Amino acid sequence: MTADDFRRTLVWWLVLGILAGVVAVVYVTSVSSFHAIIDRTNSSYDFVIVGAGTAGSVLASRLTEDSDVKVLLLEAGGEETRDPNLHVPLLSSLQKNPDFEWMYYTVPQKYAAMGMNDRTLRIQRGRALGGTSILNNMLYLRGSKRGYDEWEKAGCRGWGFRDVIPYFLKSEDNEGDNFKPSAYHAAKGPLMVTPVSSPHPPLDDTFKQAAQQLGYKDMDCNGKESLGYCGAQATTKKGVRVSTSNAFLRPAMARQNLHVALFAHVTKVLISNGKAVGVEFLRNGRREIAGATQEVILSAGPVATPQILILSGVGPKDLLSDLKVAPQSIIPVGENLFDGLMVPMRVFINESFTITPARSTSVISRMKYKVSGAGYLPMPAGMFGHIFASSEEGSETPDLLISGMATLPEAWEGFDWNLKPNILKEMTENSDNNEEGMILMVQLLTPTSVGRVTLKSTNPFEHPTIDPHYLEDPADIKALIKGMKLAFKLTRTKAFKRLEPKLPRRFIPKCSKHKVNSDPYYECLIRYLAVSSETVGGTCKMGDIADNATVVDLHLRVKGIHQLRVVDASVLPSPLSGASYAPVVMVAEKAADIIKKSYQRRHKRRHS
Ligand SMILES: Cc1cc2nc3c(=O)[nH]c(=O)nc-3n(C[C@H](O)[C@H](O)[C@H](O)COP(=O)(O)OP(=O)(O)OC[C@H]3O[C@@H](n4cnc5c(N)ncnc54)[C@H](O)[C@@H]3O)c2cc1C
């Protein structure tokens, strides 16, 4: 090809790219102008759902499949389509976007966050249609079968693996060649799952071979085995993020029986004679009310759902009394908060395999992405593979996850782990000199430390107090140290050798006094650098109604209040050895079935 031919081809591709962009904008604008988004709500609906996030979007879609059922979906944020970068997996996962977030922080942590400003960690939550599914890392990780069977043993009858797998399959549309429909995978649901393919296969191969050399066999992250190596699977479609908004909600927004109110901040559930009859919300500074003849369903996420419940008089006795809120039901709302932690091990390498901002946003990279959905940009956070491991010898249940990330996040503008400026400076200087590098992200999947969400005041706009008590239980630090040692061992395998892996020089003075690769050294790094793995859950624990620690029963009904349910990450009773996107979608699918059946029963009774 001559230089002229090349230039001409380039111009054609550019024109095509621009045309595709225009078509996308027209499409997005037309989709977002569906009549479902309304300015004035009716006085009453059958169901009012609070929060159009991960769970709320699935519920709204499933409940309105019956055209007789009228649903109002209230969302505090706006449309997620306002920022096209949110749909590009790499950019959205590495460049944070405060316009679409609640900007929560934990309170200062006693045992963790030593390297962070004010010893607080960020807790990210999405604020728009799709909720946190518009800014998460899209990794499709259901967690091991054993986790669900443990739930069942602990009193969650009907939530064992055999009960929940049909609901995972109901939503899944797996397009991977190795994940044909089977007992573990399906291809007809709305949530597309795609194997992540890295633009640098030799890096994936190195990680995979290193895992094998340490005895971790190949497996499917969402299959029969629980321990081993697996290639990443993500909820993307042709390189574009699949949120629950574009997978579930937007297709349902053509239905006459669904109304969606944006920028509607719900302040409380209206409870009359022990029954939820509607909600109060603020929009454009005005107080509005929407009635619910069947049910109010809270899907505002594990931080905001407890806040709304407490403001409505449903919560722990002392807290309600301190806040002077009239009690409606005394139950442990906000307790039992769990969240995983992750610690980056940065590894510098000798090959040009790193996804840098310059490489991934180059004209060639963007064109490749536009034309074929390939290249760097479809990779969520640059992650390509995982090792599921156990810190306890002989255990079949993973509590550690080591993920390979083909990037150094600190190189990205907008990267924000709330690190103290001196630590961030050291880190960036370290990576400036070593542009080629990767992260072995060590994650504690099943923490035993337990925290809580409480309120300082009855102001619905004041952020709740989030205290996860990270690393309070010594078992958590012990497990993470084993994880760091495993990551170090990976860098010492024969497979890794050809990349000449180098760990950065020691950049936290307090940790430098310990011997490298010793327990105290890793403990120090963990206490300074660990960040939330964003698997917050448990704040409205599901379980046996007779168990004093539970907030909702096995049908997700709030104890002591009729016609009120919680359907979101709050109800997860304990951490799973995976992540929480797929499990929350599963919970919403199962809840929709439970609610539909109960509605049909009530409906039949009324008409017989
Ligand atoms: C950065 C990040 C990366 C992650 N990566 C992964 C991953 O790769 N894989 C994975 O499995 N999980 C991941 N997760 C976790 C997963 O995405 C969440 O657990 C899950 O999406 C939570 O769903 P939810 O329905 O409970 O809440 P959300 O999706 O947060 O929905 C709550 C909705 O309620 C709205 N709302 C809140 N308060 C009010 C109010 N008062 N009135 C009206 N509306 C309100 C919110 O704006 C939001 O839209 C990640 C999370 C984060 C933050």
XYZ file of C-alpha atoms and ligand atoms in Angstrom:
661
model
C 0.000 0.000 0.000
C 1.408 3.434 -0.935
C 1.474 6.320 1.534
C -1.398 7.954 -0.417
C -3.489 4.791 -0.269
C -2.843 4.561 3.420
C -3.879 8.190 3.986
C -7.042 7.683 1.908
C -7.950 4.538 3.860
C -7.369 6.408 7.105
C -9.680 9.236 6.013
C -12.385 6.683 5.070
C -12.156 5.009 8.433
C -12.362 8.389 10.146
C -15.482 9.338 8.149
C -17.030 5.953 8.982
C -16.126 6.446 12.659
C -17.779 9.883 12.733
C -20.906 8.516 10.988
C -21.091 5.658 13.513
C -20.787 8.242 16.313
C -23.646 10.329 14.864
C -25.859 7.225 14.510
C -25.038 6.258 18.129
C -25.946 9.745 19.406
C -29.237 9.753 17.452
C -30.018 6.264 18.761
C -29.196 7.140 22.356
C -31.234 10.358 22.172
C -34.227 8.563 20.710
C -34.006 5.749 23.274
C -33.744 8.215 26.128
C -36.812 10.089 24.973
C -39.138 7.084 25.403
C -42.293 8.106 27.150
C -41.441 6.034 30.257
C -39.427 8.962 31.645
C -42.047 11.273 33.090
C -42.140 14.632 34.814
C -45.392 14.098 36.691
C -46.060 10.856 38.456
C -49.543 9.411 38.994
C -50.858 9.451 42.533
C -50.710 5.679 42.799
C -49.113 2.581 41.214
C -49.193 -1.135 41.964
C -45.459 -1.194 42.739
C -43.074 1.624 43.571
C -39.400 0.690 43.169
C -36.817 2.965 44.788
C -33.501 3.069 42.876
C -33.061 2.282 39.163
C -29.700 0.657 39.837
C -28.461 -2.862 39.262
C -31.334 -4.626 41.021
C -34.013 -1.950 40.454
C -33.574 -2.025 36.660
C -33.939 -5.822 36.524
C -37.031 -5.721 38.758
C -38.723 -2.926 36.802
C -38.173 -4.851 33.596
C -39.427 -8.197 34.911
C -42.466 -6.848 36.793
C -43.718 -4.871 33.788
C -43.690 -7.997 31.599
C -47.279 -8.298 32.855
C -49.009 -5.373 31.125
C -51.627 -5.152 33.907
C -48.998 -4.263 36.502
C -48.252 -0.533 36.883
C -44.771 0.284 38.121
C -43.096 3.530 39.138
C -39.293 3.498 39.256
C -37.707 6.383 41.180
C -34.047 7.256 40.650
C -32.005 9.949 42.388
C -29.647 10.320 39.409
C -30.225 11.000 35.710
C -29.597 9.131 32.494
C -26.347 7.213 32.169
C -26.185 7.999 28.451
C -24.987 11.554 29.228
C -21.347 10.402 29.169
C -20.333 8.105 26.293
C -17.080 7.175 28.098
C -19.099 5.288 30.722
C -19.784 2.672 28.064
C -16.138 2.142 27.127
C -14.936 -0.546 29.568
C -11.294 0.542 29.956
C -11.966 4.265 30.285
C -14.894 3.956 32.651
C -13.066 1.600 34.980
C -9.846 3.617 35.225
C -11.053 7.196 34.999
C -13.538 7.892 37.735
C -16.496 10.117 37.071
C -17.844 12.068 40.089
C -20.882 13.279 38.098
C -22.288 9.751 38.231
C -21.286 8.811 41.771
C -22.514 9.352 45.298
C -18.954 10.125 46.492
C -19.196 8.167 49.729
C -16.214 7.742 52.037
C -15.870 5.498 55.067
C -15.204 6.987 58.497
C -11.500 6.845 59.512
C -10.430 3.221 59.811
C -8.556 2.022 62.874
C -6.867 -1.002 61.309
C -6.631 0.009 57.639
C -6.270 2.971 55.250
C -3.011 4.182 56.827
C -1.860 5.477 53.433
C -5.101 7.303 52.685
C -6.164 10.890 53.373
C -7.845 11.006 56.788
C -7.550 7.221 56.940
C -10.749 6.913 54.938
C -11.485 4.751 51.918
C -13.715 5.595 49.003
C -16.904 3.595 48.589
C -18.081 4.094 45.046
C -21.751 3.807 44.156
C -23.381 4.738 40.858
C -26.019 7.443 40.678
C -27.928 7.168 37.385
C -30.056 4.664 35.502
C -28.187 1.369 35.960
C -26.741 2.473 39.328
C -23.395 0.908 40.142
C -23.567 -1.266 37.015
C -22.676 1.863 34.999
C -19.293 2.241 36.708
C -18.299 -1.204 37.953
C -15.570 -3.337 36.426
C -18.100 -5.593 34.683
C -16.387 -8.808 35.807
C -18.855 -11.653 35.739
C -18.020 -13.697 38.831
C -20.893 -15.499 40.528
C -18.846 -16.934 43.379
C -18.354 -20.560 44.266
C -21.288 -22.947 44.636
C -20.300 -23.550 48.224
C -21.038 -19.948 49.178
C -24.718 -20.358 48.303
C -24.891 -23.724 50.034
C -23.409 -22.017 53.123
C -26.212 -19.433 52.929
C -28.735 -22.264 52.912
C -27.090 -23.979 55.877
C -27.187 -20.677 57.772
C -30.984 -20.502 57.385
C -31.572 -19.164 53.858
C -33.746 -22.043 52.682
C -34.421 -21.773 48.961
C -31.175 -19.875 48.290
C -28.767 -22.843 47.921
C -26.828 -23.205 44.658
C -29.414 -25.488 43.031
C -32.090 -22.851 43.785
C -30.187 -19.842 42.486
C -28.498 -21.253 39.370
C -31.725 -21.116 37.275
C -31.852 -17.355 37.917
C -28.221 -16.829 36.876
C -29.028 -18.740 33.694
C -32.227 -16.780 33.117
C -30.329 -13.515 32.733
C -27.139 -14.788 31.080
C -26.329 -14.520 27.391
C -22.837 -15.950 27.193
C -21.202 -15.546 23.825
C -17.966 -17.366 24.657
C -17.183 -20.371 22.444
C -16.254 -22.357 25.552
C -19.417 -21.440 27.422
C -22.135 -23.062 25.352
C -25.490 -23.616 27.088
C -24.974 -26.174 29.860
C -25.736 -26.645 33.544
C -23.569 -23.548 34.171
C -24.179 -21.281 31.197
C -26.994 -19.961 29.042
C -27.269 -17.889 25.899
C -30.764 -16.426 25.829
C -30.896 -13.871 28.657
C -30.563 -10.094 28.409
C -27.172 -9.842 30.166
C -24.421 -10.468 27.660
C -21.242 -12.040 29.035
C -18.113 -12.089 26.891
C -14.693 -13.641 27.487
C -12.135 -10.840 27.807
C -9.455 -11.094 25.171
C -6.310 -9.183 25.803
C -4.496 -7.414 22.964
C -1.287 -9.041 24.239
C -1.886 -12.803 24.450
C 1.714 -13.461 25.611
C 0.934 -11.611 28.859
C -2.192 -13.720 29.457
C -0.167 -16.848 28.656
C 2.548 -15.853 31.128
C 0.021 -15.395 33.925
C -1.751 -18.625 33.036
C 1.469 -20.632 32.845
C 2.716 -19.136 36.102
C -0.554 -20.232 37.733
C -0.155 -23.719 36.296
C 3.425 -23.900 37.544
C 2.071 -23.249 41.043
C -0.542 -25.999 40.642
C -3.615 -23.956 39.631
C -5.429 -25.786 36.848
C -7.465 -24.129 34.112
C -11.140 -23.736 34.889
C -14.222 -21.671 34.114
C -14.626 -18.783 36.615
C -18.341 -19.596 36.768
C -18.252 -23.359 36.446
C -18.009 -26.529 38.496
C -14.560 -25.987 40.010
C -13.850 -23.351 42.630
C -10.046 -23.219 42.805
C -7.825 -22.622 39.787
C -6.972 -20.217 36.962
C -9.583 -18.729 34.640
C -9.703 -16.145 31.880
C -11.837 -13.116 32.745
C -15.488 -12.958 31.648
C -17.187 -9.584 31.544
C -20.625 -8.136 30.884
C -19.777 -6.450 27.621
C -21.278 -6.633 24.158
C -19.089 -5.970 21.134
C -16.721 -4.091 23.400
C -19.403 -1.932 25.060
C -20.423 -2.017 28.755
C -23.556 -4.016 29.492
C -25.234 -2.374 32.467
C -28.618 -3.433 33.801
C -29.902 -0.228 32.280
C -29.088 -1.122 28.684
C -29.701 -4.870 29.192
C -32.980 -4.762 31.129
C -34.409 -1.313 31.742
C -34.165 0.516 28.430
C -35.858 -2.267 26.427
C -38.697 -2.210 29.015
C -39.053 1.571 28.779
C -41.230 1.176 25.680
C -43.958 -0.318 27.874
C -46.999 1.788 28.805
C -47.115 0.332 32.315
C -43.656 1.606 33.385
C -42.993 5.145 34.582
C -39.475 6.304 35.441
C -38.885 9.492 37.443
C -35.329 10.881 37.330
C -33.606 13.110 39.919
C -36.217 11.862 42.408
C -34.526 11.499 45.791
C -36.622 9.240 48.019
C -36.605 10.452 51.613
C -38.806 7.877 53.308
C -41.314 5.062 53.001
C -44.806 6.049 54.095
C -46.004 3.493 56.619
C -49.587 3.375 57.894
C -50.755 0.794 60.442
C -47.665 -1.337 59.862
C -48.120 -1.307 56.072
C -46.028 0.470 53.414
C -48.441 2.574 51.363
C -46.079 4.714 49.311
C -42.979 6.874 49.380
C -42.065 10.498 49.792
C -39.462 11.996 47.447
C -37.914 15.327 46.597
C -37.581 16.508 43.020
C -36.503 19.968 41.914
C -36.792 21.052 45.541
C -40.442 19.948 45.709
C -41.837 17.305 48.049
C -43.874 14.683 46.186
C -45.670 11.504 47.165
C -46.361 8.311 45.196
C -48.736 5.668 46.512
C -48.253 1.899 46.141
C -51.296 -0.360 46.300
C -49.280 -3.593 46.227
C -45.729 -2.991 47.465
C -42.851 -0.610 47.943
C -39.533 -2.200 46.956
C -36.270 -0.650 48.106
C -33.397 -1.162 45.638
C -31.281 1.853 46.581
C -28.167 -0.218 47.319
C -26.419 -1.342 50.513
C -25.765 2.211 51.781
C -28.919 4.126 50.796
C -31.487 1.378 51.440
C -30.631 1.225 55.182
C -30.666 5.032 55.244
C -34.204 5.180 53.807
C -35.404 2.438 56.168
C -34.001 4.186 59.234
C -35.537 7.506 58.163
C -38.847 5.637 57.911
C -38.636 4.283 61.460
C -37.294 0.833 60.623
C -33.990 0.169 62.347
C -32.153 -0.417 65.618
C -33.945 0.883 68.718
C -31.165 3.104 70.084
C -30.439 4.715 66.736
C -34.113 5.551 66.093
C -34.368 6.956 69.587
C -31.186 9.088 69.146
C -32.545 10.419 65.854
C -36.009 10.944 67.380
C -37.660 8.930 64.599
C -40.911 7.206 65.594
C -40.224 3.445 65.503
C -42.231 1.270 63.111
C -40.189 -1.925 63.362
C -37.153 -2.559 65.546
C -34.747 -4.651 63.469
C -30.942 -4.512 62.918
C -30.936 -2.418 59.718
C -27.420 -1.255 58.765
C -25.630 -3.919 60.832
C -23.706 -6.840 59.292
C -21.946 -4.703 56.649
C -19.202 -6.615 54.857
C -16.816 -5.528 52.137
C -13.774 -7.167 50.577
C -10.388 -5.486 50.307
C -7.799 -5.552 47.571
C -4.108 -4.746 47.539
C -2.141 -4.024 44.372
C 1.245 -5.684 43.867
C 2.913 -3.614 41.137
C 5.283 -5.517 38.897
C 7.493 -3.822 36.306
C 8.226 -5.870 33.185
C 10.509 -5.719 30.181
C 7.938 -5.986 27.364
C 5.600 -3.379 25.854
C 2.475 -5.088 27.133
C 1.185 -2.305 29.330
C -2.073 -0.538 28.594
C -0.999 3.056 29.022
C -3.297 6.075 28.572
C -1.323 7.077 25.451
C -1.514 3.645 23.817
C -5.172 3.027 24.550
C -6.443 6.434 23.481
C -4.358 6.718 20.321
C -6.189 7.256 17.027
C -5.385 3.692 15.947
C -6.691 2.257 19.227
C -9.910 4.282 19.045
C -10.444 3.348 15.402
C -9.880 -0.337 16.101
C -12.420 -0.106 18.910
C -15.016 1.736 16.821
C -14.712 -0.595 13.869
C -14.414 -3.979 15.539
C -14.884 -3.444 19.308
C -11.376 -4.810 19.795
C -8.041 -3.617 21.176
C -7.352 -2.087 24.569
C -10.599 -0.202 25.124
C -12.968 -3.185 25.636
C -10.859 -4.477 28.558
C -12.464 -3.730 31.945
C -9.710 -2.195 34.097
C -7.211 -4.012 31.878
C -8.047 -7.283 33.671
C -7.477 -10.492 31.786
C -7.357 -13.426 34.194
C -7.877 -14.616 37.738
C -6.534 -17.183 40.162
C -9.006 -18.353 42.786
C -7.052 -19.634 45.789
C -7.576 -20.553 49.407
C -5.454 -19.265 52.263
C -6.245 -22.440 54.174
C -4.534 -25.590 53.066
C -7.012 -28.264 52.046
C -9.978 -25.906 51.816
C -12.016 -26.108 48.625
C -13.566 -22.684 49.117
C -11.606 -19.762 47.709
C -11.097 -16.749 49.945
C -8.430 -15.120 47.753
C -8.524 -13.829 44.202
C -5.426 -12.747 42.310
C -6.257 -10.864 39.146
C -3.832 -9.945 36.374
C -4.208 -6.326 35.225
C -2.256 -5.161 32.195
C -1.924 -1.601 33.422
C -0.590 0.607 36.203
C -3.704 2.479 37.409
C -1.742 5.372 38.930
C -0.716 6.390 35.401
C -4.339 7.363 34.657
C -5.586 10.867 35.122
C -8.587 10.722 37.431
C -7.269 7.621 39.223
C -8.416 8.070 42.814
C -7.823 5.727 45.716
C -7.739 8.660 48.142
C -3.993 8.032 48.627
C -1.989 10.580 50.590
C -0.179 12.910 48.152
C 3.325 11.758 49.185
C 2.487 8.074 48.570
C 0.801 8.818 45.258
C 3.822 10.916 44.210
C 6.220 8.089 45.052
C 4.055 5.628 43.158
C 3.777 7.754 40.033
C 7.472 8.565 40.044
C 8.189 4.887 40.376
C 6.062 4.097 37.365
C 7.278 7.036 35.263
C 10.683 5.432 35.211
C 9.212 2.026 34.492
C 6.414 2.578 32.025
C 5.967 -1.119 31.374
C 4.268 -2.869 34.207
C 1.249 -4.716 35.457
C -0.657 -5.293 38.639
C -1.259 -8.504 40.475
C -4.359 -7.450 42.391
C -4.719 -9.483 45.563
C -8.287 -9.549 46.848
C -9.780 -10.887 50.045
C -13.107 -12.349 48.955
C -14.650 -13.457 52.228
C -13.717 -10.998 54.986
C -14.693 -11.854 58.534
C -14.568 -8.279 59.870
C -18.063 -6.866 60.150
C -19.108 -3.197 60.109
C -22.245 -1.070 59.925
C -24.057 1.842 58.297
C -25.659 4.363 60.656
C -27.000 7.918 60.382
C -25.766 11.119 61.981
C -28.983 13.011 61.335
C -32.408 12.817 59.733
C -31.271 14.977 56.821
C -31.872 12.629 53.834
C -29.078 14.343 51.858
C -26.404 13.853 54.487
C -24.271 10.808 53.677
C -24.682 7.907 56.086
C -21.796 6.938 58.356
C -20.108 3.951 56.726
C -17.805 1.992 59.006
C -16.711 -1.351 57.535
C -14.217 -2.077 60.381
C -11.752 -3.223 57.727
C -9.083 -5.663 58.985
C -10.433 -5.601 62.535
C -10.467 -9.399 62.569
C -6.853 -10.686 62.489
C -8.024 -13.557 60.245
C -8.437 -11.024 57.404
C -4.885 -9.745 57.594
C -3.555 -13.314 57.840
C -5.396 -14.312 54.664
C -4.264 -11.223 52.754
C -0.615 -11.811 53.713
C -0.929 -15.305 52.208
C -2.377 -13.709 49.089
C 0.540 -11.259 48.779
C 2.991 -14.133 49.199
C 1.217 -16.085 46.493
C 1.403 -13.073 44.153
C 5.137 -12.759 44.887
C 5.579 -16.473 44.177
C 3.933 -15.983 40.788
C 6.566 -13.406 39.874
C 9.252 -15.965 40.737
C 7.949 -18.729 38.441
C 9.765 -19.877 35.336
C 6.951 -18.469 33.201
C 7.312 -14.953 34.613
C 11.098 -14.946 34.355
C 11.111 -13.990 30.692
C 9.355 -10.735 31.573
C 12.201 -9.964 34.011
C 9.715 -8.924 36.703
C 10.873 -6.226 39.115
C 8.996 -5.047 42.160
C 9.089 -1.277 42.746
C 11.582 0.148 45.193
C 10.074 0.471 48.598
C 8.021 3.628 48.723
C 6.385 3.611 52.138
C 9.071 4.489 54.704
C 7.200 2.864 57.609
C 7.115 -0.457 55.735
C 10.735 -0.255 54.553
C 12.073 -1.233 57.928
C 10.679 -4.751 57.458
C 12.368 -7.446 55.403
C 10.926 -7.749 51.880
C 8.494 -10.658 51.509
C 8.202 -11.090 55.281
C 4.828 -11.196 57.060
C 5.356 -7.807 58.807
C 6.339 -6.210 55.480
C 3.154 -7.368 53.766
C 1.023 -6.558 56.806
C 2.383 -3.015 56.654
C 1.675 -2.699 52.896
C -1.838 -4.071 53.370
C -2.671 -1.693 56.210
C -1.394 1.245 54.105
C -2.596 0.384 50.635
C -5.629 -1.928 50.705
C -8.720 -0.415 49.097
C -12.355 -1.470 49.004
C -13.058 -4.213 46.490
C -16.533 -2.645 46.244
C -18.441 -5.741 47.283
C -20.350 -3.921 50.028
C -23.375 -5.868 51.189
C -25.248 -7.385 54.093
C -26.810 -4.257 55.624
C -30.352 -5.704 55.449
C -29.464 -9.314 56.057
C -31.750 -11.985 54.621
C -32.483 -15.092 56.663
C -34.791 -16.967 58.931
C -37.479 -14.681 60.304
C -36.797 -15.962 63.839
C -33.117 -14.998 63.649
C -32.614 -11.673 65.465
C -29.780 -10.713 63.106
C -32.009 -10.675 60.031
C -33.847 -7.716 58.489
C -35.705 -9.431 55.641
C -37.212 -12.900 55.446
C -36.528 -15.473 52.754
C -38.963 -13.657 50.423
C -37.054 -10.400 51.078
C -39.988 -8.903 53.030
C -38.985 -6.407 55.720
C -39.740 -7.897 59.113
C -42.596 -6.175 60.945
C -43.856 -4.128 57.958
C -46.331 -5.356 55.356
C -45.913 -4.652 51.648
C -42.275 -3.616 51.940
C -39.339 -5.504 50.437
C -35.630 -4.938 49.933
C -34.048 -6.177 46.716
C -30.381 -5.196 46.278
C -26.907 -5.983 47.653
C -28.130 -5.175 51.186
C -29.875 -8.543 51.478
C -26.815 -10.718 50.746
C -26.373 -12.467 54.097
C -22.604 -13.036 53.862
C -19.797 -12.460 51.347
C -19.509 -14.790 48.389
C -16.231 -15.931 46.934
C -16.760 -13.889 43.790
C -17.979 -10.365 43.172
C -21.473 -8.931 43.577
C -22.793 -7.769 40.180
C -23.959 -11.184 38.940
C -25.290 -12.178 42.417
C -27.334 -8.954 42.705
C -28.837 -9.548 39.238
C -29.655 -13.113 40.351
C -31.311 -11.818 43.554
C -33.430 -9.401 41.498
C -34.444 -12.143 39.033
C -35.490 -14.440 41.888
C -37.243 -11.605 43.726
C -39.209 -10.733 40.574
C -40.471 -14.319 40.403
C -41.418 -14.323 44.097
C -43.220 -10.963 43.773
C -45.056 -11.957 40.581
C -46.303 -15.179 42.178
C -47.470 -13.371 45.291
C -49.185 -10.673 43.176
C -50.942 -13.299 41.054
C -52.135 -15.120 44.192
C -53.527 -11.898 45.683
C -55.088 -10.916 42.358
C -56.789 -14.291 41.953
C -58.137 -14.179 45.491
C -59.623 -10.734 44.888
C -61.345 -11.850 41.663
C -62.640 -15.221 42.824
C -15.915 0.611 41.118
C -16.712 -0.658 41.260
C -16.316 -1.786 40.577
C -17.047 -2.980 40.716
N -16.709 -4.028 39.946
C -17.451 -5.152 39.993
C -17.171 -6.219 39.119
O -16.289 -6.140 38.258
N -17.924 -7.344 39.223
C -18.919 -7.453 40.145
O -19.534 -8.517 40.223
N -19.215 -6.447 40.973
C -18.541 -5.286 40.899
N -18.873 -4.238 41.688
C -20.004 -4.382 42.624
C -21.400 -4.356 41.983
O -21.409 -3.538 40.845
C -22.437 -3.870 43.010
O -22.408 -4.701 44.147
C -23.870 -3.887 42.487
O -23.934 -3.222 41.264
C -24.797 -3.234 43.505
O -26.110 -3.218 43.028
P -27.314 -2.616 43.879
O -28.548 -2.855 43.101
O -27.242 -3.132 45.262
O -27.035 -1.047 44.002
P -26.823 0.060 42.887
O -26.543 -0.546 41.570
O -25.840 0.998 43.442
O -28.248 0.774 42.760
C -28.771 1.679 43.691
C -29.536 2.773 42.941
O -30.345 3.479 43.855
C -30.244 4.882 43.618
N -30.552 5.568 44.871
C -29.803 5.593 45.998
N -30.421 6.344 46.941
C -31.590 6.771 46.404
C -32.658 7.566 46.899
N -32.652 8.061 48.132
N -33.697 7.817 46.075
C -33.738 7.331 44.813
N -32.739 6.561 44.295
C -31.680 6.278 45.090
C -28.801 5.038 43.161
O -28.583 6.252 42.493
C -28.605 3.808 42.289
O -29.015 4.043 40.973
C -18.170 -3.039 41.588
C -18.563 -1.901 42.274
C -17.851 -0.708 42.110
C -18.295 0.512 42.857
